[in-house]
Amino acid sequence: MAITRRQFLKRSAVTAGALLGPSLFEHPFVRRALADTIGDRYLVVLYLQGGNDGLNTVIPVSGALRPAYDAARTTGKGGLNITPSQLGATLLGSDPGTGTPLALHPGLTGFKQLWNTGELAVIQGCGYPNYSLSHDESKVIWQTGNPFGVGSLNGTGWLGRHLAANYGATDIPGVTIDYTVAPEYRETATSVLAVPRLADFGFPYDDYSVDDVAAKRQAFADLCASASAGANATDVYIGNSGTAALTSSESYPALHDLYRSQRGAFNDAYAALDTGTARRLREVAKVVYGVSQGAPNVAARFFQLLNDGYDTHSDQGAAETDGQHYLLHREVGDAVKLFRDDLVDMGVWSKVAILVWSEFSRRIPQNDNGTDHGSQGPMFVIGGAVAGGLYGNHPNIADTALDDEGNTVYTQDANPFRSTDFRDVYGTMLKNWVNVPAATILSSLLLLDGGDPASYWTVANFDLGFL
Amino acid sequence: MGDENTVLTAAEARHLLRRTGFGAAADDVDRIVSGGETRGQTADRLVGMKPKVIRPNGKDPYLAHNKWIRSLVKTRTPLNSKLALFWHDHFATAVSKVGDVGLMADQIKLFHKMATGNFKDFVKAVNRNAAMMEFLDTVRNFKDEPNENYARELQELFTLGVNDLAGNPNYVQDDVVQIARAFTGWYYDRHGDAALDPDSHDFMADFPERGPKVIYQQTGGFGAAGRSFTVNGEGAGEIDAVIDIIFQHTDTDGKKTVARRIAHRLLEFYAHPDPATSVVDEVVAASGFDTSWELAPLIRAILVHDDFYTTMVPAPFGATSQKSVKWPVDYVVTTLRLLDLRLRGRDQSLQGGNYSSVYDHLTNMGQVLLDPPSVFGWDWETGWISTATLLARYTFARDATAARGHGSTSFRPDRLIDLSLSDPGDIVDAVTDLLGVTDQLTAAERDTLIGYATDGGANPTLNLGDETVRNTKLNGLFALVLQSPAYQLH
C-alpha cells in the first residue's frame, strides 16, 4: 500500500499566527505528559519501507565473510558487488562474531560521521523466528512487536501500548510525520497526531473565506465549552477533547513559525538537501525545538517518519552514485547527519535517540540486477547518549548456511552468527531510554515466545549495550 | 412508558431510524408518522427487510474497504448493513493477519447473510469460516500441537463471555483445552471450504492422558458430569456438538448464558452502555431468543422496549442521561447520506479539503473496516474519542462541506434546504433538522450558531441567494454542526 491516498493537498490559508490570542497560555485540557517515563528525552523511529538490503548496507570488506559476499553479489552488468576499495570511506569495525571487517554502504557517509563521533550503534542480524517474506505481514510484525499474533498484543503498536498505559485522551505524547498515525503507535487511549507538515496543520477550516475563520473558531470553541459545562459525562468528555483538539491544532503549527524565525540557517540547510527524509526530519526538529523551548501546549516526545523505496527487486545499483540503493542511503544518511547537527546546536542531542528499522533485509544471492525479499538485517540506533559500535553478529551468508529461499537463518544458538531478536532491540530502548522496567515490558509490551530456545525468543536481553 | 403498540412520534421515528441505520431521512420519518406506525410495526418492517448480501472483495484491503463503504452509503437495507458492522466487531477478524482479501470478503458476506438469522447456526458457520480459522489459528491446531486460541475466544468473546452478568466465571481452562481438541485438524481448501483432516485430529484413543472430551463440569449448570461432545461419535461433528452444548450453558441465575450475553451486547449497540439485567431478561423473554436463537425477534424486542428510546433525551443532557458515541463508520456514512454527498473513484475520496480517501479519514478516526485492532474488536463509546480522532472527524466535516466542484461529488446545500430562508434562526433550524440534532442542542448552543451566522448580530438576516454568503455561512453552519459535540452522539 502506498503511504498516502490524497489526490492533492489544499493548503489551509490560515496561519497559526493569526489565531494566537490570550488562550495559548497553558491550557488546562492540554496537560503536559504525565508521569512520563521518557522524562526529558525524545525517541524518533525511522522506518525504511520496502525491506532494506542489509548485506549491501553493512558490508563484509575482507576476511571470513568476504568470499561468500563475492559469491552472492556479482560484478559486471547489474552486479551489486561493492568492492573493498569502494568502502574505504565508510569503514566500521570488526564483526563481533567472526572478526570480519565491516563497512557501511558508500552512500552512508552521513552515518559514518556519526560512527566517528561514537553516536551510531549498528545492530546486526535483527529479525524474528519463522520470518515472513510478505511486506504487509512482516511490517505488521515489526510494528506490533508480535510475530506470533498473540491476542493481547494484536492491533496495537509496540510503542502504542506504552503510550496507552502512560497517557490520557487529551495528551499528545507523539507525532507521526505522515497522513495517518504510524502503526508502531497504534492504540486507543491517547492521541498521536498525524502531521505531514506543521505549516499545513491546523484546525480544519474551509479556506473559502479566510475572514470568516475567526467566527468559525469562536463558534466551535463555544459549542465545546457548552458541552464541557454540562452534566453528562460523555458530553463533557467530548467537549473537553474538542477543546484540546482546537488548542493543539494551534500550538503545533506555531512551532513551524518559531523554528523558521529562530533557526533559519538550519531551516535552509534541510531545504538544500531537498529530500523527503530531510523535510520530515525538519518537522521533527521543529517539534523537538518547541518542546525543549517550552512552547505552550506542546509535549510530544515520540516521533515516527518513514522513507520509502527500499523494495529493490530490480535496478538496485551497487556503489554507483545514481543507483537506487545509493540514493536511498545518501538521502537518509545526510538527513540524519544534518538533524544530528541541528539538535547538537539546540543543545538536546544527548536527549534524542533515533531507531532505524526495516521490515526485512533482502535475499543474499542477488537476482539479475536486484534482490528479493529476505530475512535478518541491521537496525541502527543513533543519538547523543548512544554507545556507538557494532552489536549483534553478521548473519551467516555462506551458501551452505542459507535456507531454501536463499536467506539467512534466525538462530538464538550461542554461535558466532547468533541473530538479534528485534524485540531485544525494542526492549533495550524501552528499558534504557524510556525507563520502562523489564518486568513491565515482558508483561504487557512484548511477550516471550514459547518453544526451543535455539529457535525462538525465549529469553530477553534488554541490555544489549547501545543505550 | 410504551410498548410495541405505542404510536411513534416524529422524534421517536427519527431516533429509531438513526440507531438502526445511518441517519433519518425526512421522507422515511414522514412515512412512519403519517402512517401512524407503532413501534412494533416499524420495527417489523425494518427488521424484516430482505438483506442485500454484499461481498466486498478487491485486489487489496484498501479497495475492498472502499467498496464496502460505498455500499454502506448506498444501502437500502440500512438495518442489515449496520448490523453486519456489529457482527464484524463481534467476530472481529483482521485482514492484516488473515492476509487474503477474498477470505475476508467471504466472511463479511456471511455476516450480511446471517445478521438477523439464527444465532446458533451463525456460530456454527463461523467455526468453519476460513478467515476466522486463519485469524484464530484453527488451521494451526493439530493433535500434536494443540492451539487453544479459537477455543478460548469462542467462549470468551463470541458466546459466553468470561463472566456471567453476576460476575461469576463461565468456564475454566480445562474447558478451553477440551474444546480445542474438537477443532484439531480443521483446515480450509483453496475454495475456502472447511474440512477435517482426520490424521491431524485428536482422537481420545490416541491421547488417553488428555481424558474424555467433556466440558463444563464446573460451570454451566450441567452438574459434575459436565457434557460430552462426542456422544454422536468423534470427528467432524464435534465442533457442532460443542456449540450445541455452549448454547445450553446456564449461568448462576439459571438463565441461558449466551442469550443474556448477546442480548446485552445488542442493547449496548442499539441503546446505551451498561444495560440493566432486567432489560436484558425482558427482551430475551419477549423474543424467546433463549430457545429459538433467532436474532430478528430479539432485535425487534429491543427496538420496541422503552430502554431503547432513553438516549433520545433532548438537550440539556442530565447526569443520568445515557448518550452513546457514534462509531466512526456511522459518523462518516450518516453524514454522506444526509448530505447526499458522493465519494469519488477507487479512492472513495471527498472532493474538498485534503481530498483524502475515506480510508484515510477512517484510519485517523480509529476504525478501519476489515482490520479491527484485535479479536476484541474496537473500543466503543469514549474509546472512539481522543484529540487526534476528533480532529479526524472535524477534518472529514470540513472536507465534506468544502467540496466545491461539479456534480454529485460536490456539496450542494441548495438541494438540502430552502434557500429562500433568511431568518438566521430558521436557517440554523433547517441545518440542524436535516442533520437530526435540533433537539440535541441547548438554546445557548443554538444561539451560538445564530451568532456565527449573523456575525454576532451584525447581519440580522442572511441572503442565501448570494453565493459568497451561502458558501461562507451556510457551508460553515453545516461544518460547525458536524463538528459539534452533539453530532458525535446518539
mmCIF file of N, CA and C in Angstrom, chain A residues 295-402:
data_model
loop_
_atom_site.group_PDB
_atom_site.id
_atom_site.type_symbol
_atom_site.label_atom_id
_atom_site.label_comp_id
_atom_site.label_asym_id
_atom_site.label_seq_id
_atom_site.Cartn_x
_atom_site.Cartn_y
_atom_site.Cartn_z
ATOM 1 N N ALA A 295 7.525 25.846 24.463
ATOM 2 C CA ALA A 295 6.382 26.441 23.744
ATOM 3 C C ALA A 295 5.090 25.930 24.377
ATOM 4 N N PRO A 296 4.073 26.770 24.444
ATOM 5 C CA PRO A 296 2.868 26.358 25.176
ATOM 6 C C PRO A 296 2.112 25.225 24.500
ATOM 7 N N ASN A 297 1.588 24.341 25.340
ATOM 8 C CA ASN A 297 0.666 23.298 24.888
ATOM 9 C C ASN A 297 1.251 22.349 23.855
ATOM 10 N N VAL A 298 2.526 22.078 23.965
ATOM 11 C CA VAL A 298 3.121 21.007 23.163
ATOM 12 C C VAL A 298 3.974 20.153 24.094
ATOM 13 N N ALA A 299 3.825 18.850 23.988
ATOM 14 C CA ALA A 299 4.552 17.975 24.907
ATOM 15 C C ALA A 299 4.991 16.686 24.244
ATOM 16 N N ALA A 300 4.914 16.603 22.929
ATOM 17 C CA ALA A 300 5.207 15.334 22.249
ATOM 18 C C ALA A 300 6.683 14.995 22.325
ATOM 19 N N ARG A 301 6.946 13.704 22.602
ATOM 20 C CA ARG A 301 8.335 13.264 22.675
ATOM 21 C C ARG A 301 8.596 12.037 21.833
ATOM 22 N N PHE A 302 7.546 11.463 21.255
ATOM 23 C CA PHE A 302 7.695 10.263 20.428
ATOM 24 C C PHE A 302 7.358 10.635 18.987
ATOM 25 N N PHE A 303 8.208 10.211 18.067
ATOM 26 C CA PHE A 303 8.012 10.593 16.670
ATOM 27 C C PHE A 303 8.205 9.390 15.760
ATOM 28 N N GLN A 304 7.677 9.508 14.563
ATOM 29 C CA GLN A 304 7.910 8.488 13.548
ATOM 30 C C GLN A 304 7.894 9.135 12.191
ATOM 31 N N LEU A 305 8.788 8.674 11.327
ATOM 32 C CA LEU A 305 8.748 9.060 9.929
ATOM 33 C C LEU A 305 9.239 7.869 9.128
ATOM 34 N N LEU A 306 8.975 7.868 7.841
ATOM 35 C CA LEU A 306 9.489 6.775 7.037
ATOM 36 C C LEU A 306 10.073 7.303 5.736
ATOM 37 N N ASN A 307 10.960 6.495 5.166
ATOM 38 C CA ASN A 307 11.425 6.737 3.819
ATOM 39 C C ASN A 307 11.095 5.498 3.005
ATOM 40 N N ASP A 308 10.481 5.671 1.874
ATOM 41 C CA ASP A 308 10.006 4.540 1.073
ATOM 42 C C ASP A 308 10.973 4.273 -0.076
ATOM 43 N N GLY A 309 10.904 3.067 -0.636
ATOM 44 C CA GLY A 309 11.653 2.805 -1.865
ATOM 45 C C GLY A 309 12.658 1.684 -1.767
ATOM 46 N N TYR A 310 12.679 0.992 -0.624
ATOM 47 C CA TYR A 310 13.751 0.004 -0.421
ATOM 48 C C TYR A 310 13.462 -1.352 -1.048
ATOM 49 N N ASP A 311 12.336 -1.503 -1.707
ATOM 50 C CA ASP A 311 11.963 -2.805 -2.273
ATOM 51 C C ASP A 311 12.628 -2.992 -3.636
ATOM 52 N N THR A 312 13.947 -3.119 -3.623
ATOM 53 C CA THR A 312 14.752 -3.040 -4.826
ATOM 54 C C THR A 312 14.898 -4.375 -5.548
ATOM 55 N N HIS A 313 13.780 -4.874 -6.072
ATOM 56 C CA HIS A 313 13.833 -6.131 -6.825
ATOM 57 C C HIS A 313 14.650 -5.997 -8.092
ATOM 58 N N SER A 314 14.681 -4.796 -8.648
ATOM 59 C CA SER A 314 15.467 -4.617 -9.868
ATOM 60 C C SER A 314 16.140 -3.256 -9.848
ATOM 61 N N ASP A 315 17.235 -3.163 -10.622
ATOM 62 C CA ASP A 315 17.976 -1.902 -10.729
ATOM 63 C C ASP A 315 18.349 -1.346 -9.372
ATOM 64 N N GLN A 316 18.801 -2.222 -8.505
ATOM 65 C CA GLN A 316 19.156 -1.752 -7.159
ATOM 66 C C GLN A 316 20.386 -0.872 -7.202
ATOM 67 N N GLY A 317 21.339 -1.235 -7.998
ATOM 68 C CA GLY A 317 22.595 -0.488 -8.045
ATOM 69 C C GLY A 317 23.481 -0.867 -6.876
ATOM 70 N N ALA A 318 24.778 -0.688 -7.078
ATOM 71 C CA ALA A 318 25.747 -1.025 -6.039
ATOM 72 C C ALA A 318 26.327 0.260 -5.447
ATOM 73 N N ALA A 319 27.554 0.615 -5.866
ATOM 74 C CA ALA A 319 28.184 1.815 -5.323
ATOM 75 C C ALA A 319 27.981 3.038 -6.189
ATOM 76 N N GLU A 320 27.458 2.844 -7.388
ATOM 77 C CA GLU A 320 27.332 3.987 -8.303
ATOM 78 C C GLU A 320 26.362 5.028 -7.738
ATOM 79 N N THR A 321 26.731 6.299 -7.921
ATOM 80 C CA THR A 321 26.037 7.374 -7.214
ATOM 81 C C THR A 321 24.671 7.693 -7.773
ATOM 82 N N ASP A 322 24.271 7.056 -8.854
ATOM 83 C CA ASP A 322 22.904 7.272 -9.333
ATOM 84 C C ASP A 322 22.055 6.020 -9.159
ATOM 85 N N GLY A 323 22.590 5.048 -8.410
ATOM 86 C CA GLY A 323 21.830 3.831 -8.172
ATOM 87 C C GLY A 323 20.746 4.047 -7.129
ATOM 88 N N GLN A 324 19.681 3.226 -7.220
ATOM 89 C CA GLN A 324 18.542 3.391 -6.294
ATOM 90 C C GLN A 324 18.980 3.295 -4.842
ATOM 91 N N HIS A 325 19.709 2.215 -4.557
ATOM 92 C CA HIS A 325 20.073 1.967 -3.162
ATOM 93 C C HIS A 325 21.009 3.054 -2.661
ATOM 94 N N TYR A 326 21.947 3.459 -3.520
ATOM 95 C CA TYR A 326 22.867 4.531 -3.147
ATOM 96 C C TYR A 326 22.079 5.787 -2.778
ATOM 97 N N LEU A 327 21.117 6.150 -3.624
ATOM 98 C CA LEU A 327 20.372 7.395 -3.398
ATOM 99 C C LEU A 327 19.557 7.328 -2.112
ATOM 100 N N LEU A 328 19.000 6.140 -1.830
ATOM 101 C CA LEU A 328 18.247 5.987 -0.579
ATOM 102 C C LEU A 328 19.168 6.204 0.615
ATOM 103 N N HIS A 329 20.341 5.592 0.555
ATOM 104 C CA HIS A 329 21.277 5.717 1.678
ATOM 105 C C HIS A 329 21.788 7.139 1.806
ATOM 106 N N ARG A 330 22.063 7.765 0.679
ATOM 107 C CA ARG A 330 22.545 9.152 0.742
ATOM 108 C C ARG A 330 21.476 10.046 1.359
ATOM 109 N N GLU A 331 20.239 9.830 0.943
ATOM 110 C CA GLU A 331 19.144 10.655 1.471
ATOM 111 C C GLU A 331 19.073 10.540 2.988
ATOM 112 N N VAL A 332 19.019 9.293 3.456
ATOM 113 C CA VAL A 332 18.845 9.090 4.894
ATOM 114 C C VAL A 332 20.096 9.484 5.669
ATOM 115 N N GLY A 333 21.255 9.079 5.183
ATOM 116 C CA GLY A 333 22.499 9.387 5.902
ATOM 117 C C GLY A 333 22.704 10.883 6.049
ATOM 118 N N ASP A 334 22.509 11.618 4.955
ATOM 119 C CA ASP A 334 22.750 13.064 5.006
ATOM 120 C C ASP A 334 21.698 13.771 5.863
ATOM 121 N N ALA A 335 20.465 13.313 5.755
ATOM 122 C CA ALA A 335 19.405 13.975 6.520
ATOM 123 C C ALA A 335 19.597 13.737 8.016
ATOM 124 N N VAL A 336 19.925 12.512 8.366
ATOM 125 C CA VAL A 336 20.114 12.213 9.789
ATOM 126 C C VAL A 336 21.325 12.969 10.330
ATOM 127 N N LYS A 337 22.377 13.088 9.544
ATOM 128 C CA LYS A 337 23.561 13.824 9.999
ATOM 129 C C LYS A 337 23.216 15.288 10.242
ATOM 130 N N LEU A 338 22.442 15.874 9.339
ATOM 131 C CA LEU A 338 22.052 17.272 9.500
ATOM 132 C C LEU A 338 21.162 17.436 10.733
ATOM 133 N N PHE A 339 20.228 16.498 10.880
ATOM 134 C CA PHE A 339 19.334 16.503 12.042
ATOM 135 C C PHE A 339 20.174 16.460 13.317
ATOM 136 N N ARG A 340 21.181 15.607 13.322
ATOM 137 C CA ARG A 340 22.051 15.495 14.485
ATOM 138 C C ARG A 340 22.739 16.824 14.767
ATOM 139 N N ASP A 341 23.267 17.459 13.715
ATOM 140 C CA ASP A 341 23.957 18.739 13.911
ATOM 141 C C ASP A 341 22.991 19.792 14.436
ATOM 142 N N ASP A 342 21.784 19.774 13.911
ATOM 143 C CA ASP A 342 20.741 20.707 14.343
ATOM 144 C C ASP A 342 20.475 20.534 15.841
ATOM 145 N N LEU A 343 20.312 19.276 16.251
ATOM 146 C CA LEU A 343 19.979 19.027 17.650
ATOM 147 C C LEU A 343 21.165 19.266 18.571
ATOM 148 N N VAL A 344 22.356 19.041 18.079
ATOM 149 C CA VAL A 344 23.543 19.402 18.866
ATOM 150 C C VAL A 344 23.528 20.904 19.107
ATOM 151 N N ASP A 345 23.246 21.630 18.050
ATOM 152 C CA ASP A 345 23.209 23.091 18.163
ATOM 153 C C ASP A 345 22.117 23.560 19.124
ATOM 154 N N MET A 346 21.023 22.821 19.141
ATOM 155 C CA MET A 346 19.937 23.157 20.078
ATOM 156 C C MET A 346 20.321 22.812 21.514
ATOM 157 N N GLY A 347 21.298 21.951 21.658
ATOM 158 C CA GLY A 347 21.694 21.505 22.983
ATOM 159 C C GLY A 347 20.870 20.341 23.511
ATOM 160 N N VAL A 348 20.194 19.605 22.631
ATOM 161 C CA VAL A 348 19.354 18.496 23.100
ATOM 162 C C VAL A 348 19.784 17.148 22.545
ATOM 163 N N TRP A 349 20.865 17.085 21.807
ATOM 164 C CA TRP A 349 21.211 15.847 21.123
ATOM 165 C C TRP A 349 21.391 14.676 22.083
ATOM 166 N N SER A 350 21.916 14.953 23.259
ATOM 167 C CA SER A 350 22.107 13.836 24.191
ATOM 168 C C SER A 350 20.766 13.305 24.706
ATOM 169 N N LYS A 351 19.700 14.026 24.412
ATOM 170 C CA LYS A 351 18.374 13.593 24.855
ATOM 171 C C LYS A 351 17.573 12.927 23.747
ATOM 172 N N VAL A 352 18.192 12.736 22.587
ATOM 173 C CA VAL A 352 17.455 12.211 21.432
ATOM 174 C C VAL A 352 18.036 10.867 21.008
ATOM 175 N N ALA A 353 17.167 9.914 20.731
ATOM 176 C CA ALA A 353 17.596 8.634 20.167
ATOM 177 C C ALA A 353 16.742 8.336 18.950
ATOM 178 N N ILE A 354 17.402 7.888 17.888
ATOM 179 C CA ILE A 354 16.729 7.529 16.646
ATOM 180 C C ILE A 354 16.864 6.026 16.455
ATOM 181 N N LEU A 355 15.760 5.358 16.206
ATOM 182 C CA LEU A 355 15.759 3.916 15.963
ATOM 183 C C LEU A 355 15.414 3.696 14.501
ATOM 184 N N VAL A 356 16.267 2.988 13.774
ATOM 185 C CA VAL A 356 16.050 2.775 12.345
ATOM 186 C C VAL A 356 15.786 1.291 12.108
ATOM 187 N N TRP A 357 14.690 0.985 11.390
ATOM 188 C CA TRP A 357 14.349 -0.420 11.138
ATOM 189 C C TRP A 357 13.779 -0.583 9.750
ATOM 190 N N SER A 358 13.713 -1.836 9.314
ATOM 191 C CA SER A 358 13.065 -2.160 8.052
ATOM 192 C C SER A 358 12.355 -3.499 8.211
ATOM 193 N N GLU A 359 11.372 -3.796 7.367
ATOM 194 C CA GLU A 359 10.544 -4.975 7.640
ATOM 195 C C GLU A 359 11.222 -6.300 7.299
ATOM 196 N N PHE A 360 12.249 -6.268 6.531
ATOM 197 C CA PHE A 360 13.139 -7.407 6.357
ATOM 198 C C PHE A 360 14.353 -6.932 5.574
ATOM 199 N N SER A 361 15.352 -7.784 5.508
ATOM 200 C CA SER A 361 16.501 -7.498 4.676
ATOM 201 C C SER A 361 16.198 -8.129 3.304
ATOM 202 N N ARG A 362 17.230 -8.444 2.550
ATOM 203 C CA ARG A 362 16.962 -8.998 1.231
ATOM 204 C C ARG A 362 17.783 -10.252 0.991
ATOM 205 N N ARG A 363 17.394 -10.986 -0.028
ATOM 206 C CA ARG A 363 17.985 -12.284 -0.334
ATOM 207 C C ARG A 363 19.487 -12.139 -0.543
ATOM 208 N N ILE A 364 20.219 -13.106 -0.046
ATOM 209 C CA ILE A 364 21.671 -12.997 -0.120
ATOM 210 C C ILE A 364 22.176 -13.050 -1.567
ATOM 211 N N PRO A 365 21.870 -14.123 -2.318
ATOM 212 C CA PRO A 365 22.275 -14.064 -3.719
ATOM 213 C C PRO A 365 21.390 -13.078 -4.465
ATOM 214 N N GLN A 366 21.981 -12.241 -5.241
ATOM 215 C CA GLN A 366 21.186 -11.272 -5.960
ATOM 216 C C GLN A 366 20.468 -11.942 -7.123
ATOM 217 N N ASN A 367 19.482 -11.261 -7.687
ATOM 218 C CA ASN A 367 18.884 -11.760 -8.930
ATOM 219 C C ASN A 367 19.580 -11.017 -10.080
ATOM 220 N N ASP A 368 18.915 -10.803 -11.149
ATOM 221 C CA ASP A 368 19.544 -10.212 -12.317
ATOM 222 C C ASP A 368 20.242 -8.881 -12.000
ATOM 223 N N ASN A 369 19.507 -7.964 -11.431
ATOM 224 C CA ASN A 369 20.143 -6.687 -11.067
ATOM 225 C C ASN A 369 19.537 -6.105 -9.802
ATOM 226 N N GLY A 370 18.997 -6.995 -8.987
ATOM 227 C CA GLY A 370 18.397 -6.521 -7.740
ATOM 228 C C GLY A 370 18.360 -7.658 -6.744
ATOM 229 N N THR A 371 17.506 -7.513 -5.747
ATOM 230 C CA THR A 371 17.401 -8.536 -4.710
ATOM 231 C C THR A 371 15.939 -8.743 -4.350
ATOM 232 N N ASP A 372 15.648 -9.964 -3.909
ATOM 233 C CA ASP A 372 14.277 -10.270 -3.493
ATOM 234 C C ASP A 372 14.180 -10.218 -1.972
ATOM 235 N N HIS A 373 12.988 -10.480 -1.456
ATOM 236 C CA HIS A 373 12.771 -10.325 -0.023
ATOM 237 C C HIS A 373 13.638 -11.280 0.779
ATOM 238 N N GLY A 374 14.056 -10.824 1.931
ATOM 239 C CA GLY A 374 14.989 -11.615 2.728
ATOM 240 C C GLY A 374 14.585 -11.741 4.177
ATOM 241 N N SER A 375 15.572 -11.866 5.017
ATOM 242 C CA SER A 375 15.298 -12.143 6.430
ATOM 243 C C SER A 375 16.012 -11.141 7.339
ATOM 244 N N GLN A 376 16.953 -11.626 8.168
ATOM 245 C CA GLN A 376 17.514 -10.734 9.191
ATOM 246 C C GLN A 376 18.368 -9.628 8.565
ATOM 247 N N GLY A 377 18.296 -8.459 9.200
ATOM 248 C CA GLY A 377 19.083 -7.326 8.703
ATOM 249 C C GLY A 377 19.479 -6.398 9.833
ATOM 250 N N PRO A 378 20.239 -5.350 9.499
ATOM 251 C CA PRO A 378 20.717 -4.454 10.545
ATOM 252 C C PRO A 378 19.677 -3.421 10.967
ATOM 253 N N MET A 379 19.707 -3.091 12.239
ATOM 254 C CA MET A 379 18.992 -1.915 12.737
ATOM 255 C C MET A 379 20.067 -0.921 13.179
ATOM 256 N N PHE A 380 19.670 0.318 13.313
ATOM 257 C CA PHE A 380 20.593 1.341 13.794
ATOM 258 C C PHE A 380 19.939 2.097 14.944
ATOM 259 N N VAL A 381 20.723 2.441 15.916
ATOM 260 C CA VAL A 381 20.257 3.357 16.967
ATOM 261 C C VAL A 381 21.277 4.480 17.030
ATOM 262 N N ILE A 382 20.785 5.694 16.951
ATOM 263 C CA ILE A 382 21.653 6.868 16.797
ATOM 264 C C ILE A 382 21.245 7.897 17.825
ATOM 265 N N GLY A 383 22.218 8.474 18.512
ATOM 266 C CA GLY A 383 21.854 9.515 19.462
ATOM 267 C C GLY A 383 23.060 9.981 20.239
ATOM 268 N N GLY A 384 22.898 11.117 20.898
ATOM 269 C CA GLY A 384 23.999 11.697 21.652
ATOM 270 C C GLY A 384 24.417 10.866 22.841
ATOM 271 N N ALA A 385 23.499 10.071 23.361
ATOM 272 C CA ALA A 385 23.819 9.260 24.537
ATOM 273 C C ALA A 385 24.061 7.809 24.172
ATOM 274 N N VAL A 386 24.016 7.517 22.886
ATOM 275 C CA VAL A 386 24.174 6.132 22.447
ATOM 276 C C VAL A 386 25.635 5.697 22.589
ATOM 277 N N ALA A 387 25.840 4.460 22.974
ATOM 278 C CA ALA A 387 27.193 3.888 22.977
ATOM 279 C C ALA A 387 27.420 3.294 21.597
ATOM 280 N N GLY A 388 28.054 4.060 20.744
ATOM 281 C CA GLY A 388 28.245 3.630 19.361
ATOM 282 C C GLY A 388 29.058 2.359 19.266
ATOM 283 N N GLY A 389 28.871 1.640 18.179
ATOM 284 C CA GLY A 389 29.657 0.420 17.978
ATOM 285 C C GLY A 389 28.866 -0.618 17.220
ATOM 286 N N LEU A 390 29.499 -1.773 17.049
ATOM 287 C CA LEU A 390 28.855 -2.891 16.367
ATOM 288 C C LEU A 390 28.273 -3.845 17.399
ATOM 289 N N TYR A 391 27.034 -4.173 17.247
ATOM 290 C CA TYR A 391 26.342 -5.078 18.159
ATOM 291 C C TYR A 391 25.759 -6.236 17.363
ATOM 292 N N GLY A 392 25.473 -7.330 18.052
ATOM 293 C CA GLY A 392 24.954 -8.479 17.339
ATOM 294 C C GLY A 392 26.021 -9.061 16.437
ATOM 295 N N ASN A 393 25.608 -9.964 15.573
ATOM 296 C CA ASN A 393 26.552 -10.656 14.700
ATOM 297 C C ASN A 393 26.097 -10.568 13.256
ATOM 298 N N HIS A 394 27.070 -10.485 12.364
ATOM 299 C CA HIS A 394 26.689 -10.556 10.957
ATOM 300 C C HIS A 394 26.101 -11.939 10.689
ATOM 301 N N PRO A 395 24.960 -12.020 10.011
ATOM 302 C CA PRO A 395 24.380 -13.335 9.729
ATOM 303 C C PRO A 395 25.317 -14.165 8.861
ATOM 304 N N ASN A 396 25.151 -15.482 8.928
ATOM 305 C CA ASN A 396 25.978 -16.376 8.136
ATOM 306 C C ASN A 396 25.497 -16.383 6.695
ATOM 307 N N ILE A 397 26.287 -15.761 5.828
ATOM 308 C CA ILE A 397 25.882 -15.655 4.432
ATOM 309 C C ILE A 397 26.531 -16.726 3.548
ATOM 310 N N ALA A 398 27.262 -17.664 4.168
ATOM 311 C CA ALA A 398 27.833 -18.752 3.375
ATOM 312 C C ALA A 398 26.697 -19.499 2.686
ATOM 313 N N ASP A 399 26.912 -19.873 1.460
ATOM 314 C CA ASP A 399 25.858 -20.507 0.666
ATOM 315 C C ASP A 399 25.259 -21.716 1.376
ATOM 316 N N THR A 400 26.118 -22.494 2.011
ATOM 317 C CA THR A 400 25.657 -23.705 2.688
ATOM 318 C C THR A 400 24.802 -23.394 3.911
ATOM 319 N N ALA A 401 24.905 -22.166 4.403
ATOM 320 C CA ALA A 401 24.149 -21.818 5.614
ATOM 321 C C ALA A 401 22.797 -21.208 5.297
ATOM 322 N N LEU A 402 22.560 -20.893 4.022
ATOM 323 C CA LEU A 402 21.297 -20.244 3.673
ATOM 324 C C LEU A 402 20.181 -21.271 3.590
#
